[in-house]
Amino acid sequence: MKARSAIGIFSSAMICVGVNFAVAPHASAVTFETDYAVKTSANPNYTSSGWWYQGAAGVGGNEMSAFQSYGDVWWLLDGLADGKSVAVKWWNMRNGKLIRQGVCINNHGSPSWAKCNKDFAEDSTLEAETCLYESSTKTYSKCNGQGYPFRVSDASNV
C-alpha cells in the first residue's frame, strides 16, 4: 500500500512537472552585442552608398553615428575632445520581435571616424540612438532619442 501510494505521488509529481514544461513559454534571451569600432581614415560622406541614418549626440553635432545599408556598416564620428566616446545603440527587429541588439563604440578619441561591420537580416528593421559613452563607468549620456525604424534591405523609412 505504501509502495502504491509512493508511486502515485511520484507519478502525479512527474505529470505536473511535464505539464509545467509544456505550458511554460520557451524563453530565449537576445544577447547584447558590444562592438568596438575600427578606426578608419575614410569619411563616409565620400564613400556612401545606400541610405543613411544620422544622429548627433552631445553638443554641436560633433559626435555622430550613421548607418550605411549597403554592407550594414555603422559609422561613428568623434569630433569633440571631451574624454568621452561616441556610441550607437541599436535594436534589430523582425515582425515586431527583437532578434538582435547591441552597441557600436568609437573609443579612438577625437578627431576620428570609426566603423562597425554588421550583418543584419535583409527583411528586418533597425532602431538606433546615438550617445556619448563613458568607458570608466560604462554609462551612456546625452542620447539623442531621435532613433526611428527603417528597413535594413534598403534602409527606407518604415
Short mmCIF file of C-alpha atoms in Angstrom, two decimals:
data_model
loop_
_atom_site.label_atom_id
_atom_site.label_comp_id
_atom_site.label_asym_id
_atom_site.label_seq_id
_atom_site.Cartn_x
_atom_site.Cartn_y
_atom_site.Cartn_z
CA MET A 1 0.00 0.00 0.00
CA LYS A 2 2.79 2.38 0.88
CA ALA A 3 4.59 1.49 -2.38
CA ARG A 4 1.46 2.14 -4.42
CA SER A 5 0.96 5.48 -2.64
CA ALA A 6 4.59 6.49 -3.26
CA ILE A 7 4.29 5.56 -6.95
CA GLY A 8 1.06 7.56 -7.22
CA ILE A 9 2.62 10.64 -5.64
CA PHE A 10 5.72 10.30 -7.84
CA SER A 11 3.58 9.88 -10.98
CA SER A 12 1.43 12.88 -10.08
CA ALA A 13 4.54 14.97 -9.49
CA MET A 14 6.04 13.96 -12.83
CA ILE A 15 2.80 14.77 -14.65
CA CYS A 16 2.73 18.21 -13.02
CA VAL A 17 6.34 18.81 -13.98
CA GLY A 18 5.61 17.69 -17.54
CA VAL A 19 2.57 19.97 -17.74
CA ASN A 20 4.64 22.89 -16.45
CA PHE A 21 7.25 22.32 -19.12
CA ALA A 22 4.60 22.02 -21.81
CA VAL A 23 2.77 25.17 -20.71
CA ALA A 24 5.81 27.34 -19.90
CA PRO A 25 6.75 29.59 -22.81
CA HIS A 26 10.05 28.98 -24.49
CA ALA A 27 12.17 31.89 -23.31
CA SER A 28 15.22 32.85 -25.28
CA ALA A 29 17.06 36.00 -24.29
CA VAL A 30 18.56 38.13 -27.00
CA THR A 31 22.28 38.54 -26.39
CA PHE A 32 23.55 42.13 -26.21
CA GLU A 33 26.37 42.61 -28.72
CA THR A 34 29.17 45.05 -27.92
CA ASP A 35 31.48 46.06 -30.76
CA TYR A 36 34.39 48.46 -30.66
CA ALA A 37 34.61 50.28 -33.96
CA VAL A 38 37.68 50.02 -36.17
CA LYS A 39 39.33 53.37 -36.82
CA THR A 40 39.33 54.44 -40.45
CA SER A 41 40.67 57.37 -42.41
CA ALA A 42 37.69 57.21 -44.79
CA ASN A 43 34.95 59.77 -44.33
CA PRO A 44 31.59 58.13 -45.08
CA ASN A 45 30.35 61.33 -46.72
CA TYR A 46 32.63 60.47 -49.61
CA THR A 47 32.19 56.70 -49.69
CA SER A 48 28.50 56.39 -49.00
CA SER A 49 26.30 54.01 -50.93
CA GLY A 50 22.86 53.29 -49.57
CA TRP A 51 20.56 55.17 -47.25
CA TRP A 52 21.96 56.81 -44.14
CA TYR A 53 20.51 57.27 -40.70
CA GLN A 54 22.35 60.02 -38.89
CA GLY A 55 22.03 61.14 -35.33
CA ALA A 56 24.06 63.51 -33.21
CA ALA A 57 24.85 63.27 -29.52
CA GLY A 58 26.34 65.78 -27.11
CA VAL A 59 26.55 69.38 -28.25
CA GLY A 60 27.20 70.99 -31.61
CA GLY A 61 26.82 67.81 -33.66
CA ASN A 62 30.48 66.91 -33.23
CA GLU A 63 29.53 63.36 -32.32
CA MET A 64 27.55 61.43 -34.89
CA SER A 65 26.52 57.95 -36.00
CA ALA A 66 25.35 56.89 -39.42
CA PHE A 67 24.13 53.60 -40.88
CA GLN A 68 25.12 52.55 -44.38
CA SER A 69 22.63 49.96 -45.64
CA TYR A 70 24.97 48.75 -48.36
CA GLY A 71 27.19 46.45 -46.32
CA ASP A 72 25.41 47.03 -42.98
CA VAL A 73 28.04 49.41 -41.63
CA TRP A 74 27.74 51.72 -38.62
CA TRP A 75 29.97 54.81 -38.95
CA LEU A 76 30.79 56.89 -35.87
CA LEU A 77 32.41 60.31 -35.69
CA ASP A 78 34.06 61.58 -32.53
CA GLY A 79 34.79 65.20 -33.26
CA LEU A 80 34.96 66.63 -29.77
CA ALA A 81 37.86 66.18 -27.35
CA ASP A 82 35.71 65.72 -24.24
CA GLY A 83 37.18 62.45 -22.97
CA LYS A 84 34.05 60.51 -23.91
CA SER A 85 33.47 58.01 -26.68
CA VAL A 86 30.65 58.04 -29.22
CA ALA A 87 28.31 55.07 -29.29
CA VAL A 88 25.28 53.98 -31.27
CA LYS A 89 22.84 51.68 -29.50
CA TRP A 90 20.75 49.64 -31.94
CA TRP A 91 17.79 47.24 -31.88
CA ASN A 92 17.16 44.83 -34.78
CA MET A 93 13.53 43.74 -35.16
CA ARG A 94 11.69 41.27 -37.38
CA ASN A 95 7.89 41.06 -37.45
CA GLY A 96 7.72 43.22 -34.33
CA LYS A 97 10.05 40.98 -32.32
CA LEU A 98 13.53 41.84 -31.11
CA ILE A 99 16.04 39.48 -32.76
CA ARG A 100 19.32 41.29 -32.03
CA GLN A 101 20.51 44.28 -30.03
CA GLY A 102 23.80 45.90 -29.34
CA VAL A 103 26.13 48.86 -29.37
CA CYS A 104 28.98 50.07 -31.55
CA ILE A 105 31.53 52.26 -29.73
CA ASN A 106 34.17 54.57 -31.23
CA ASN A 107 36.78 54.71 -28.47
CA HIS A 108 39.60 56.17 -30.61
CA GLY A 109 39.30 59.72 -29.32
CA SER A 110 38.88 62.96 -31.21
CA PRO A 111 39.06 63.53 -34.09
CA SER A 112 38.27 60.11 -35.53
CA TRP A 113 35.95 58.19 -37.78
CA ALA A 114 35.44 54.51 -36.96
CA LYS A 115 33.10 51.79 -38.20
CA CYS A 116 31.46 48.51 -37.19
CA ASN A 117 30.56 45.98 -39.87
CA LYS A 118 27.40 44.03 -39.08
CA ASP A 119 25.25 41.52 -40.95
CA PHE A 120 21.58 42.18 -40.33
CA ALA A 121 18.73 40.14 -41.82
CA GLU A 122 17.50 41.79 -45.02
CA ASP A 123 13.85 41.51 -44.01
CA SER A 124 14.30 43.25 -40.67
CA THR A 125 14.19 46.77 -39.28
CA LEU A 126 16.58 48.79 -37.12
CA GLU A 127 16.08 51.39 -34.45
CA ALA A 128 19.06 53.34 -33.16
CA GLU A 129 20.16 56.23 -30.98
CA THR A 130 23.50 58.00 -30.71
CA CYS A 131 25.01 58.57 -27.27
CA LEU A 132 28.13 59.65 -25.51
CA TYR A 133 29.82 56.77 -23.66
CA GLU A 134 31.97 56.93 -20.55
CA SER A 135 34.13 53.79 -20.55
CA SER A 136 35.30 54.06 -16.92
CA THR A 137 31.72 53.92 -15.60
CA LYS A 138 30.17 52.11 -18.60
CA THR A 139 27.40 54.70 -18.78
CA TYR A 140 25.64 56.40 -21.66
CA SER A 141 24.60 60.05 -21.67
CA LYS A 142 23.08 62.65 -23.95
CA CYS A 143 21.43 60.02 -26.14
CA ASN A 144 19.63 61.75 -28.97
CA GLY A 145 16.45 59.72 -28.62
CA GLN A 146 15.72 60.53 -32.25
CA GLY A 147 16.10 56.97 -33.46
CA TYR A 148 13.32 55.64 -35.61
CA PRO A 149 12.77 52.37 -37.50
CA PHE A 150 13.92 51.71 -41.03
CA ARG A 151 14.27 48.59 -43.17
CA VAL A 152 17.71 47.01 -43.40
CA SER A 153 17.39 45.89 -47.04
CA ASP A 154 17.21 49.39 -48.49
CA ALA A 155 17.07 51.31 -45.21
CA SER A 156 13.96 53.18 -46.32
CA ASN A 157 11.84 54.62 -43.59
CA VAL A 158 9.24 52.11 -42.44
#
